[in-house]
Coordinates of C-alpha atoms and ligand atoms in Angstrom, one line a residue:
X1256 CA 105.5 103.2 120.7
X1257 CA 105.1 101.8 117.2
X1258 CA 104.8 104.0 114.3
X1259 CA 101.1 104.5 114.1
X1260 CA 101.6 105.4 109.9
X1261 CA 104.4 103.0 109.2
X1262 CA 102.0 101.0 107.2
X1263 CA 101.1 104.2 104.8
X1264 CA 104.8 104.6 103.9
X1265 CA 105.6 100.7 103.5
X1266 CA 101.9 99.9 101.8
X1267 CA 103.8 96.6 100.6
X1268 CA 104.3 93.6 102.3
X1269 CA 107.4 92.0 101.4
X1270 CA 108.4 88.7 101.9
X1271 CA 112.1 86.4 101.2
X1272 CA 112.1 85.2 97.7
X1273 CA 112.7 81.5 96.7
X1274 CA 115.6 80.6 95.4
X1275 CA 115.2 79.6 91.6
X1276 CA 113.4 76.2 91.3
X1277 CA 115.8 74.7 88.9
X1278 CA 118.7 75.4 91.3
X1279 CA 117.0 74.2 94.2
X1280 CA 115.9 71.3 93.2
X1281 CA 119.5 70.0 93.1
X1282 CA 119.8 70.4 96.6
X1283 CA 117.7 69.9 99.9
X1284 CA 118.8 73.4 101.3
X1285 CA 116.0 75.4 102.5
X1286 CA 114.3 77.2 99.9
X1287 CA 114.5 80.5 101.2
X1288 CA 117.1 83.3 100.1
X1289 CA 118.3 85.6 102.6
X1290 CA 115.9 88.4 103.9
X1291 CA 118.1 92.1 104.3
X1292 CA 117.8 93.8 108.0
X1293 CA 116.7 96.6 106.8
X1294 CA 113.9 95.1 104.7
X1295 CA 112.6 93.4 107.7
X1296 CA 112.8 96.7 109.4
X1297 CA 110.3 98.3 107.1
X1298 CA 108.1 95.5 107.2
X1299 CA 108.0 95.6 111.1
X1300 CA 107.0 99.0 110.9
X1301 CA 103.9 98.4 109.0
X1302 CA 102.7 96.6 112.4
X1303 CA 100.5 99.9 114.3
X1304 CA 100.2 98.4 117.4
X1305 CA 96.5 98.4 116.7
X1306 CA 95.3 98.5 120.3
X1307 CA 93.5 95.2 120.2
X1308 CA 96.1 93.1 118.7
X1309 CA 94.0 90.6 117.3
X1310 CA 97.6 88.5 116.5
X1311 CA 97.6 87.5 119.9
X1312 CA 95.0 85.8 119.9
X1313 CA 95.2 84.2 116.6
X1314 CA 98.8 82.9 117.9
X1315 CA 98.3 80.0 120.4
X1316 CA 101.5 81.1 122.1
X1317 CA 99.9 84.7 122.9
X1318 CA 103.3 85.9 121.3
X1319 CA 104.0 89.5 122.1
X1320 CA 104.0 90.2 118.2
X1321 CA 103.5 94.1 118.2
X1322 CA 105.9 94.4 120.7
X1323 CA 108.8 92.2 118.9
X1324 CA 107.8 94.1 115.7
X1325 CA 108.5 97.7 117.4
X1326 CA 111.8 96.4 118.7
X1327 CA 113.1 95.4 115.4
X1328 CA 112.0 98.4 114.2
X1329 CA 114.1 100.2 116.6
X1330 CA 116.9 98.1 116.5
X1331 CA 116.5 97.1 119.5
X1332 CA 117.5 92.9 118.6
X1333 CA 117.8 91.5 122.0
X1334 CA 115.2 92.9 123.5
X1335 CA 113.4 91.3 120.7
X1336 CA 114.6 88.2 121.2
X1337 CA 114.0 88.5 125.0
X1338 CA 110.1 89.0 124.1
X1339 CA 110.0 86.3 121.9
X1340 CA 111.5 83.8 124.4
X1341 CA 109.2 84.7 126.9
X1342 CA 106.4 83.5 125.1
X1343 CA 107.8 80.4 123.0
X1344 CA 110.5 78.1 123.2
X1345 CA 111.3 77.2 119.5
X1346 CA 110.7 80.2 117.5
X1347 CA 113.2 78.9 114.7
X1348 CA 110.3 76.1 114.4
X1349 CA 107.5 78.3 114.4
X1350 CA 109.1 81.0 112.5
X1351 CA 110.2 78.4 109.8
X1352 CA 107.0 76.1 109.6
X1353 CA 103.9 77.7 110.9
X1354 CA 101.4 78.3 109.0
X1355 CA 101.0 81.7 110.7
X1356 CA 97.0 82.2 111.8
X1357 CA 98.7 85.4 113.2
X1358 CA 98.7 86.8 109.6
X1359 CA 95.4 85.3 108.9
X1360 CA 94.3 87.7 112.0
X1361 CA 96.0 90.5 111.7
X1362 CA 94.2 94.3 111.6
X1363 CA 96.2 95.6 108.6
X1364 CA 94.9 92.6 106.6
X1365 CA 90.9 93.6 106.3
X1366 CA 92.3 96.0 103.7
X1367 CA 95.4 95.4 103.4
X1368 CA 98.7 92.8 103.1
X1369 CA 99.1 91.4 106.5
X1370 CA 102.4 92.2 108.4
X1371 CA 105.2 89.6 107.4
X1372 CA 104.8 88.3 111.1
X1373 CA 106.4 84.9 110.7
X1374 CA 109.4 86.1 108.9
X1375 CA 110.1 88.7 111.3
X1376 CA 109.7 85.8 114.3
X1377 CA 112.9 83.6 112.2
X1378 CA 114.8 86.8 111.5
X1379 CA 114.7 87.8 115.4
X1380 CA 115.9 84.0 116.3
X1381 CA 118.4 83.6 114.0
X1382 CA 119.8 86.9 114.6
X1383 CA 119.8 85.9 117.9
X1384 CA 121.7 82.3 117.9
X1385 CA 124.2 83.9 115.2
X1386 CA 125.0 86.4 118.0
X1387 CA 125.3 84.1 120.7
X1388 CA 122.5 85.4 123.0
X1389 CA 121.0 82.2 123.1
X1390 CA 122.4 80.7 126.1
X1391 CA 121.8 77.8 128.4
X1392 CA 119.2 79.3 131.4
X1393 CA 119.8 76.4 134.0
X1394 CA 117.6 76.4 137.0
X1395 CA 119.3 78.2 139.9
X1396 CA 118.1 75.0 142.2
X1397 CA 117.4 71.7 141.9
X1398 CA 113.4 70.7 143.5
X1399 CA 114.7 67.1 144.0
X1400 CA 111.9 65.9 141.5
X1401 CA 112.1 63.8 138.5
X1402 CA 110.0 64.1 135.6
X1403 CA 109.6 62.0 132.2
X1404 CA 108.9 63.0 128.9
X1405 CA 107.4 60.4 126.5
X1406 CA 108.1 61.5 122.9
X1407 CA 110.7 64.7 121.6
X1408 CA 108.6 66.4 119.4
X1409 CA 108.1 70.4 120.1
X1410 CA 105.2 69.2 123.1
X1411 CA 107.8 67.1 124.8
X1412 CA 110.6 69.4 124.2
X1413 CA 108.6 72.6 125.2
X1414 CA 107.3 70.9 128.4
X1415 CA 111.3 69.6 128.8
X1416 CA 113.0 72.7 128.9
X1417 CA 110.0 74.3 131.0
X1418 CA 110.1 72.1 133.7
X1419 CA 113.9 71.6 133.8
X1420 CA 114.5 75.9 134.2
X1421 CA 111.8 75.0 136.8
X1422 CA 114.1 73.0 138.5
X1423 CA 112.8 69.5 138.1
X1424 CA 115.3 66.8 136.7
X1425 CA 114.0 66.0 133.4
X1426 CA 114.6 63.2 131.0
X1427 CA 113.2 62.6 127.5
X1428 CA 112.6 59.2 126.0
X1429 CA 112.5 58.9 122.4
X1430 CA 111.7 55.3 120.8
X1431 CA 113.4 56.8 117.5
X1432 CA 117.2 57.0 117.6
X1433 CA 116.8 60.7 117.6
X1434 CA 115.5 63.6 119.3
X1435 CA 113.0 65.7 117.5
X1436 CA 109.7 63.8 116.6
X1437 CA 107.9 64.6 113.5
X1438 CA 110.7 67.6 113.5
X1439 CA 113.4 65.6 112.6
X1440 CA 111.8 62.6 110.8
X1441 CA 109.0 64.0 109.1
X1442 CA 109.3 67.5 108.0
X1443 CA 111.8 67.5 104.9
X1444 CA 115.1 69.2 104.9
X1445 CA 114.0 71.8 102.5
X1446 CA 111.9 73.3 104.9
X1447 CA 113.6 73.1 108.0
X1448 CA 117.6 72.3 108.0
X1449 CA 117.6 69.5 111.2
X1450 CA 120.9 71.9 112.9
X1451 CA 118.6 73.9 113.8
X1452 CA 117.2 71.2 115.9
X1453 CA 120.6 70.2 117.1
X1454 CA 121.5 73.9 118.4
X1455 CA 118.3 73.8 120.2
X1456 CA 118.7 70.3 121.8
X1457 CA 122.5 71.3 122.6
X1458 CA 121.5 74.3 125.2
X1459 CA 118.7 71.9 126.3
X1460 CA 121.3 69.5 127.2
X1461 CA 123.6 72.7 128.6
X1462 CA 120.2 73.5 130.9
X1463 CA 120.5 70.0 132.6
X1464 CA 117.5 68.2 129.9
X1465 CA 118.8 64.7 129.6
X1466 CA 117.7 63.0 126.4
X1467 CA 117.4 58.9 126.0
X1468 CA 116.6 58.1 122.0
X1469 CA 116.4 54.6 121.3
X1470 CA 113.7 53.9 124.4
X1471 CA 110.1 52.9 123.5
X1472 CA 108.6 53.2 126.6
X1473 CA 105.9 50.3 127.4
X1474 CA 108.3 48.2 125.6
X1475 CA 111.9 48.6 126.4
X1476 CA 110.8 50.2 130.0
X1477 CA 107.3 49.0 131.8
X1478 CA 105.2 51.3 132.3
X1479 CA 105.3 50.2 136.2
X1480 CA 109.0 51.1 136.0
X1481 CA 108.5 54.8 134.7
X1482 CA 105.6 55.4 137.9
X1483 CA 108.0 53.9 140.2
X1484 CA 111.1 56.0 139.2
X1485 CA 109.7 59.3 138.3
X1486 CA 107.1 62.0 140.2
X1487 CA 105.4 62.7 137.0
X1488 CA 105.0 61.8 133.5
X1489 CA 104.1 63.8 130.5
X1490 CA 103.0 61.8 127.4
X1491 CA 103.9 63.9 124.4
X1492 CA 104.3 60.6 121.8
X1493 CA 102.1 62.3 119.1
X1494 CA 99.1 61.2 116.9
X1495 CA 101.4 58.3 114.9
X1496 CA 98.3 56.2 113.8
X1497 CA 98.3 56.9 109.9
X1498 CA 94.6 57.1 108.3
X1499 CA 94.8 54.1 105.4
X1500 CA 92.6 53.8 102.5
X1501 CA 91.6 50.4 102.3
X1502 CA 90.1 49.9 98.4
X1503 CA 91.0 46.8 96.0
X1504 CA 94.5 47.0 95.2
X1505 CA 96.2 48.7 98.5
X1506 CA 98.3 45.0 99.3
X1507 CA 100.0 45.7 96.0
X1508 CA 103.6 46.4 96.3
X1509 CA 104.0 50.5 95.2
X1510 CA 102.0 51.6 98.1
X1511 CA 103.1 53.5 100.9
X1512 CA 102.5 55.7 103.4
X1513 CA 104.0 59.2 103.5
X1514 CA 105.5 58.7 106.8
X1515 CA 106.9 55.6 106.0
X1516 CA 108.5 57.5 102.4
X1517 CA 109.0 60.7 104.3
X1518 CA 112.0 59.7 107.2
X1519 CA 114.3 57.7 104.3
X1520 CA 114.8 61.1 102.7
X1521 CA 115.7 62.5 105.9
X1522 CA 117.9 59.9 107.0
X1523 CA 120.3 60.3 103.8
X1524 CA 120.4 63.8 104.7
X1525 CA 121.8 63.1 108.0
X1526 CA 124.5 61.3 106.7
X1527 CA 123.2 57.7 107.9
X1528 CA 123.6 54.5 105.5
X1529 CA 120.2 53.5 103.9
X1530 CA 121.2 53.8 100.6
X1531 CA 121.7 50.8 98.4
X1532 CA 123.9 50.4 95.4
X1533 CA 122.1 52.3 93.3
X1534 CA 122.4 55.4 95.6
X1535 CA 118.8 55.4 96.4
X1536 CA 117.4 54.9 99.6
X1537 CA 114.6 51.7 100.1
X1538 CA 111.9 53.5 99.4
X1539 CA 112.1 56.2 96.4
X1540 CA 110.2 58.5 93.9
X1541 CA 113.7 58.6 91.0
X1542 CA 112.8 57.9 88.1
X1543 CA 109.0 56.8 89.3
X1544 CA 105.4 58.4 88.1
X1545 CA 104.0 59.3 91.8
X1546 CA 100.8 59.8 92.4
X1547 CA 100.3 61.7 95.9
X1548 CA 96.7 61.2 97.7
X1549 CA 96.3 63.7 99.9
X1550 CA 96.1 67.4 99.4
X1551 CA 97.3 69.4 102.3
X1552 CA 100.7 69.7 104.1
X1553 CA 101.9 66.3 103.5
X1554 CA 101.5 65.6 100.7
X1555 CA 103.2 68.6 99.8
X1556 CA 106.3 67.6 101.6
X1557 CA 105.9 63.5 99.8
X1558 CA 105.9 66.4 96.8
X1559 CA 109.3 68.5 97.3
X1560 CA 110.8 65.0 98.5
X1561 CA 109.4 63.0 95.1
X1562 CA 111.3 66.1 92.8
X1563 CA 114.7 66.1 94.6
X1564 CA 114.8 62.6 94.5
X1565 CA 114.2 62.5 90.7
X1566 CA 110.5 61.2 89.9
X1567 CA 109.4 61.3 86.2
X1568 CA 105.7 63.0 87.1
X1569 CA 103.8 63.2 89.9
X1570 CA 100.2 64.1 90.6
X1571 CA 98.3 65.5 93.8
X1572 CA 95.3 64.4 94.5
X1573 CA 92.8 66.2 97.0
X1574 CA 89.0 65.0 97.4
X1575 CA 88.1 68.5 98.4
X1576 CA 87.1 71.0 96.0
X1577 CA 89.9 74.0 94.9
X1578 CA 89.8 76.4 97.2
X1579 CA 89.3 80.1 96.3
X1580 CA 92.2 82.7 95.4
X1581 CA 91.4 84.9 98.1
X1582 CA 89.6 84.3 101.6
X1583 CA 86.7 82.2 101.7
X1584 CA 83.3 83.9 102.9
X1585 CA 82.9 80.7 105.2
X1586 CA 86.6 81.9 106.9
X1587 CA 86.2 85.9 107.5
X1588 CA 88.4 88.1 109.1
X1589 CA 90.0 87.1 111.9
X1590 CA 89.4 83.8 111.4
X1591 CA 92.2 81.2 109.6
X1592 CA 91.2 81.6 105.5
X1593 CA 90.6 79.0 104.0
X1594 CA 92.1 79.8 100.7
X1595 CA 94.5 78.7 97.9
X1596 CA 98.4 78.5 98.9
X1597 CA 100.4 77.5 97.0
X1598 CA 104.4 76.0 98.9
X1599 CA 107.6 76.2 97.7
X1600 CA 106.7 72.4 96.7
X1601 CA 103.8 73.1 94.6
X1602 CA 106.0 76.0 92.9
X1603 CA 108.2 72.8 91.9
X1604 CA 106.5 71.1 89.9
X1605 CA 103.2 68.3 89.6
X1606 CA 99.8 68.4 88.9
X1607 CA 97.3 68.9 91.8
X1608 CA 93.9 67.4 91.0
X1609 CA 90.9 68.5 93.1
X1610 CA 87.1 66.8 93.6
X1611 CA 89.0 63.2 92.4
X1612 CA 88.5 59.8 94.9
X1613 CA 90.1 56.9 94.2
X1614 CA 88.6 53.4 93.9
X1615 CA 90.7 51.0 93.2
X1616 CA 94.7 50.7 92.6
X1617 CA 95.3 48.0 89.5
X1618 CA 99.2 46.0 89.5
X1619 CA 100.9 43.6 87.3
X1620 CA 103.2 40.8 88.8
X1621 CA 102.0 42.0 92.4
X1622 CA 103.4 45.5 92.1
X1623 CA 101.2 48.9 91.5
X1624 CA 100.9 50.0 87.9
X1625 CA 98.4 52.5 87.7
X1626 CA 94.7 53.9 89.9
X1627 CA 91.4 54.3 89.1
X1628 CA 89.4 56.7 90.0
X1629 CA 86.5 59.6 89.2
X1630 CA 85.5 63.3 90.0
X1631 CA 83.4 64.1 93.1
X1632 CA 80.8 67.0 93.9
X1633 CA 79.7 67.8 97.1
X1634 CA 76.0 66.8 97.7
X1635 CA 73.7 67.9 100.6
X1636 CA 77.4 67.6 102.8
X1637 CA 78.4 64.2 101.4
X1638 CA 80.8 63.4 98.2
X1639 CA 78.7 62.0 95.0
X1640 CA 80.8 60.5 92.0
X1641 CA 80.0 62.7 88.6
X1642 CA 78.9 60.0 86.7
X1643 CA 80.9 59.3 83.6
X1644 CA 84.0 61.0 85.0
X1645 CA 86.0 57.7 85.4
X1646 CA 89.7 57.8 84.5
X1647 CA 92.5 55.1 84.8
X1648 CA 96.4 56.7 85.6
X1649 CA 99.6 55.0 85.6
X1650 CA 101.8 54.9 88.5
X1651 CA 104.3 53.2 90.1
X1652 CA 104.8 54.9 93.1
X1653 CA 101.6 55.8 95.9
X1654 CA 101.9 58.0 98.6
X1655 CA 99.1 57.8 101.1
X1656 CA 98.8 61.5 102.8
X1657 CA 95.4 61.3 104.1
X1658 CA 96.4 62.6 108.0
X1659 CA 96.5 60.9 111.3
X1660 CA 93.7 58.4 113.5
X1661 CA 95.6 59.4 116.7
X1662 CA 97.6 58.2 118.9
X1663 CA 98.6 54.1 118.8
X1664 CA 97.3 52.7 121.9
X1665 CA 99.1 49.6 122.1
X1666 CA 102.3 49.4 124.5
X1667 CA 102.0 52.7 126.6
X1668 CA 98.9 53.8 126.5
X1669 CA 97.0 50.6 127.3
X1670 CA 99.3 50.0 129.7
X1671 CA 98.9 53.0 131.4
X1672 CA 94.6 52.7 131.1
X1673 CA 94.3 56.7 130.7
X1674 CA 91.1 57.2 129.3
X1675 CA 90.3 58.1 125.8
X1676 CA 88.1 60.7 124.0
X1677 CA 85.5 59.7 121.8
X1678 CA 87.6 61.6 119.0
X1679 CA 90.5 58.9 119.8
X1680 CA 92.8 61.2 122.1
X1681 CA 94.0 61.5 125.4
X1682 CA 91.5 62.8 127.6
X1683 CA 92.7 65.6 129.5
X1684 CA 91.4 67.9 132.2
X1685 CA 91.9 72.1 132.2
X1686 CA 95.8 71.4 133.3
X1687 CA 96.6 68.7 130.9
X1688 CA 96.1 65.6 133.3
X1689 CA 95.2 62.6 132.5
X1690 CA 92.4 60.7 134.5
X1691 CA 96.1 58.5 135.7
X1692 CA 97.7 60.7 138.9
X1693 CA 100.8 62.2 138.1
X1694 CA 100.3 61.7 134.0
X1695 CA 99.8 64.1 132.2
X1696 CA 99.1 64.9 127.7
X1697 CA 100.6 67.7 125.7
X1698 CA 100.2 68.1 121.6
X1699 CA 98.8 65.9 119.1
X1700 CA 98.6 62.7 121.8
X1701 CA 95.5 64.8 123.8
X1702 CA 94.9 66.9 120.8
X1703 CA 95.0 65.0 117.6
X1704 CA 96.9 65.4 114.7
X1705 CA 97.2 69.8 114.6
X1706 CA 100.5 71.8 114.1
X1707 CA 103.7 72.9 115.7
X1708 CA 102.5 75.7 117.2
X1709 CA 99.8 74.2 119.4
X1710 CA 102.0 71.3 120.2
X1711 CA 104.5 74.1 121.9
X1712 CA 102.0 75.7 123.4
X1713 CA 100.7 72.6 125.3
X1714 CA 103.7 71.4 126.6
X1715 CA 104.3 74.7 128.0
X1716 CA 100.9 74.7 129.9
X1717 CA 100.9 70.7 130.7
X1718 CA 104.7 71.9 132.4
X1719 CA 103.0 74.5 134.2
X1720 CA 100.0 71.9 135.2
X1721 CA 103.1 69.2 135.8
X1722 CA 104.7 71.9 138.4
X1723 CA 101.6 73.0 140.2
X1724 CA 100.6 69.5 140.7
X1725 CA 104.8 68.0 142.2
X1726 CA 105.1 71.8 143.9
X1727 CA 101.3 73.1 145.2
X1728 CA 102.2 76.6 142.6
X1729 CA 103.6 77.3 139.9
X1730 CA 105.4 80.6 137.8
X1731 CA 105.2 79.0 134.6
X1732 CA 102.9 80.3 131.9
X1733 CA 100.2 78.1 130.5
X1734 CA 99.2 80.2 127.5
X1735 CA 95.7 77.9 126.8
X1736 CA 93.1 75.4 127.9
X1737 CA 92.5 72.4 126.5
X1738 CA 89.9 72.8 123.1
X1739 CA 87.6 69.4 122.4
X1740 CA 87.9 70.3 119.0
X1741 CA 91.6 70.7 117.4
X1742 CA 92.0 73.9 115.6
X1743 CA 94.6 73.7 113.0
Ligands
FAD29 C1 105.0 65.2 107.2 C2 104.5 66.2 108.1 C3 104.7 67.5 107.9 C4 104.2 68.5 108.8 N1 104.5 69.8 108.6 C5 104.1 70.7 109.4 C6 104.4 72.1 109.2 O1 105.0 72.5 108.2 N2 104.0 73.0 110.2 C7 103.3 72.6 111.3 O2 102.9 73.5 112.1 N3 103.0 71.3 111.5 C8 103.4 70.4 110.6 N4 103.0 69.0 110.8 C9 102.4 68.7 112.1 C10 103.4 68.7 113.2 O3 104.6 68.1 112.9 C11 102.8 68.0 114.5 O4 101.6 68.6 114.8 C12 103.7 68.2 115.7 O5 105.0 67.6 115.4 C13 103.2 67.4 116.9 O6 104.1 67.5 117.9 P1 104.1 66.4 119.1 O7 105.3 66.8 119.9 O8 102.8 66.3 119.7 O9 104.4 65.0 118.4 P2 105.4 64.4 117.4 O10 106.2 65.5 116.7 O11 104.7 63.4 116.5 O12 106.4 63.6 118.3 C14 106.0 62.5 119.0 C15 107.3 61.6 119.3 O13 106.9 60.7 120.3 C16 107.6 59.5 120.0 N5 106.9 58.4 120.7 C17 105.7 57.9 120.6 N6 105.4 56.9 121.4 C18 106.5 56.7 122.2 C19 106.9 55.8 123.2 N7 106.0 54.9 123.6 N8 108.1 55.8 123.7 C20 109.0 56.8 123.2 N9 108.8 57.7 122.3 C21 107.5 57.6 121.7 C22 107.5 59.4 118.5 O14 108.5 58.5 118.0 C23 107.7 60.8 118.1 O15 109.1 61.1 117.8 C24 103.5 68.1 109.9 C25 103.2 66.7 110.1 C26 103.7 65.8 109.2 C27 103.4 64.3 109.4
SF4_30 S1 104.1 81.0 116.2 FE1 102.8 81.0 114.3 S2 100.9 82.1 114.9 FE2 102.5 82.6 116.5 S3 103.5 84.5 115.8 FE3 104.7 82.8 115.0 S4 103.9 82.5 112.9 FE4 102.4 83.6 114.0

């Protein structure tokens, strides 16, 4: 039983501090200093079990949060762990990256701080794997069924190790040449070191999960060759199809888009050998005035990435107003606020420009030198320019961070002929099917581009959909449904 006045004698919520910009930036370590036990203890006890956990619910997982939070008040670690596990697969992922709508809906904030949810989630993980709890859990028999997994982002992987402790032989293609999806290629090293990744995958391998990188299936494998050779399918290849902003200019050379920018810094930092002679990989920010378009999560990692790798200025450029300092009256409690946050990135360095659209990029000799562009207001729901704001800024480096279409159809999809929402995703039924027998859609591929946390949570319900549908029943959880509208 929690302590029902913990949060009266720890009013404040505490959370790890940032290591100090100027020494960070020399690195690509995560930014994060470490967080003492007995901190973390205080700040579990401010959780009072409040009867109706309204965390639950704003956690897609449905993790047990009260009841992790009483454990590591107690001490009680592996028990802790042992909730947390039963609930999600990854929580080094979550705990590391979410953006943590628990927080947003958690009792103790009407008033109050919220409880430091998230951290506690990392601290019970990495406890956990530093004390060697985490241990391969391989089925105790084998069904006889074979099941692939298109695409090893935290869908494919959650719906992998689910269906393999099911019992179901389980193999993960990957058209990248490694495991891990946006995990591994997208999100920067500074905030989330890849081993983590690579301790995961290797008591995923331990389980009996057998990974193939390098395979783009509807290219290197037919699509007739994955129905004839496996029971079921689950697509979890993402929502890859970048948004573009097609103005006068974009064929200049200077222009990219963040996930072409992103995976280069990510490669040098697994060791592999993209860079030229002048030590830089092919694309990079050193020495460059970056202009970032795009305000939200992205755009904040092109940001982190453009100041470790040495850029002279760069600027961050969101269409949408500022947001407010505090919670938004259009976001009440419990609801996800909409409100300022500033990351570790932003805490860096760079200018971030709000109510700006750009209208044209200008070049010399074929190559970007510089954007024009004006301030915006928002008019009976549509943006108007404000006339006579026009400005002209040099650059010499673009990053395009303006979100995901959906997924890319060509090759597998088409292929396949699953049928596709009006919103540009897979359609899925109430257990993740596609309208294709045996085929079935977990994280952003049904859902369109959303976060971590939902793409975890649907690969653990399309494996519990996958299982029902090769076995008659299944045991597995399916923590949610299917929503028409992504959440993020
Ligand atoms: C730069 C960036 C930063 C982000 N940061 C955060 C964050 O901090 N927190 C957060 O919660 N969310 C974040 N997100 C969103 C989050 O990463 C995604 O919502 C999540 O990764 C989706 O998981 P997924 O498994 O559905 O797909 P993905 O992670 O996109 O993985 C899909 C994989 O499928 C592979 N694939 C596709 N087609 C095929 C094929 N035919 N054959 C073989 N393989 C295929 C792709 O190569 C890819 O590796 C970020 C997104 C980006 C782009
Ligand atoms: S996964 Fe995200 S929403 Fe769920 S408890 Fe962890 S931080 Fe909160």
């Amino acid at each position: 039983m929690p302590d029902p006045r913990g949060f009266l004698k720890y009013t404040k919520r505490e959370t790890p501090k940032r290591r100090p910009v100027p020494l960070r930036l020399r690195d690509w370590k995560e930014v994060y200093e470490d967080f003492s036990h007995d901190t973390l203890r205080e700040q579990a006890t401010r959780c009072m079990d409040c009867g109706i956990p309204f965390c639950h619910n704003g956690c897609p997982l449905g993790n047990l949060i009260p009841e992790w939070n009483d454990l590591v008040r107690n001490d009680r670690w592996r028990d802790a762990i042992e909730r947390l596990h039963a609930t999600n697969n990854f929580p080094e992922f979550t705990g590391r990256l979410c953006p943590a709508p628990c927080e947003g809906a958690c009792v103790l904030g009407i008033n109050q701080d919220p409880v430091t949810i998230k951290q506690v989630e990392v601290e019970i993980i990495d406890n956990a794997f530093d004390e060697g709890w985490v241990v391969p859990l391989p089925p105790d028999k084998l069904t006889g069924k074979k099941v692939a997994v298109v695409g090893s982002g935290p869908a494919g992987l959650a719906a992998a190790q689910q269906l393999t402790r099911a019992g179901h032989t389980v193999i993960v293609f990957e058209r990248a040449d490694r495991i891990g999806g946006l995990l591994r290629y997208g999100i920067p090293e500074f905030k989330m070191e890849k081993r983590h990744i690579d301790r995961r995958l290797a008591q995923m391998e331990a389980e009996g999960t057998q990974f193939r990188p390098g395979v783009n299936v509807g290219v290197d494998i037919t699509v007739a060759q994955l129905r004839l050779n496996y029971d079921a399918v689950v697509l979890a290849g993402g929502a890859t199809a970048w948004r573009d902003l097609p103005i006068p200019g974009r064929d200049l050379d200077g222009i990219h888009q963040a996930m072409e920018f992103l995976p280069w810094a990510n490669r040098v930092q697994q060791g592999d050998p993209v860079v030229g002679d002048d030590g830089e990989p092919p694309i990079t920010a050193k020495g460059r005035k970056v202009v970032i378009i795009g305000g939200g999560d992205t755009g904040a990692d092109c940001l982190g990435t453009s100041h470790r790798q040495g850029a002279e200025s760069v600027h961050q450029f969101e269409i949408m107003p500022q947001p407010p300092e505090s919670r938004a009256d259009s976001t009440p409690w419990p609801v996800y606020p909409l409100m300022m946050r500033v990351s570790s990135a932003h805490e860096e360095g760079g200018e971030r420009v709000y109510s700006v659209n750009t209208e044209e990029f200008i070049g010399r000799d074929g190559k970007v030198t510089g954007l024009r562009g004006h301030e915006v207001e928002m008019v009976a729901g549509k943006f108007e320019k404000i006339d006579g704001s026009d400005f002209e800024l040099e650059t010499d480096l673009v990053l395009l961070a303006m979100g995901f279409v959906g997924p890319e159809r060509e090759g597998l999809l088409n292929e396949l002929s699953v049928d596709i929402t009006d919103r540009g995703n897979v359609a899925r039924d109430a257990n993740f099917a596609t309208t294709v027998p045996g085929v079935f859609v977990a994280g952003d591929m049904g859902r369109g581009q959303s976060l971590i946390v939902w793409a975890i949570a649907e690969g653990r319900a399309a494996a519990a959909g996958v299982d029902r549908y090769l076995m008659g029943s299944t045991a597995l959880p399916a923590p949610i449904k299917p929503t028409a509208v992504p959440q993020r």
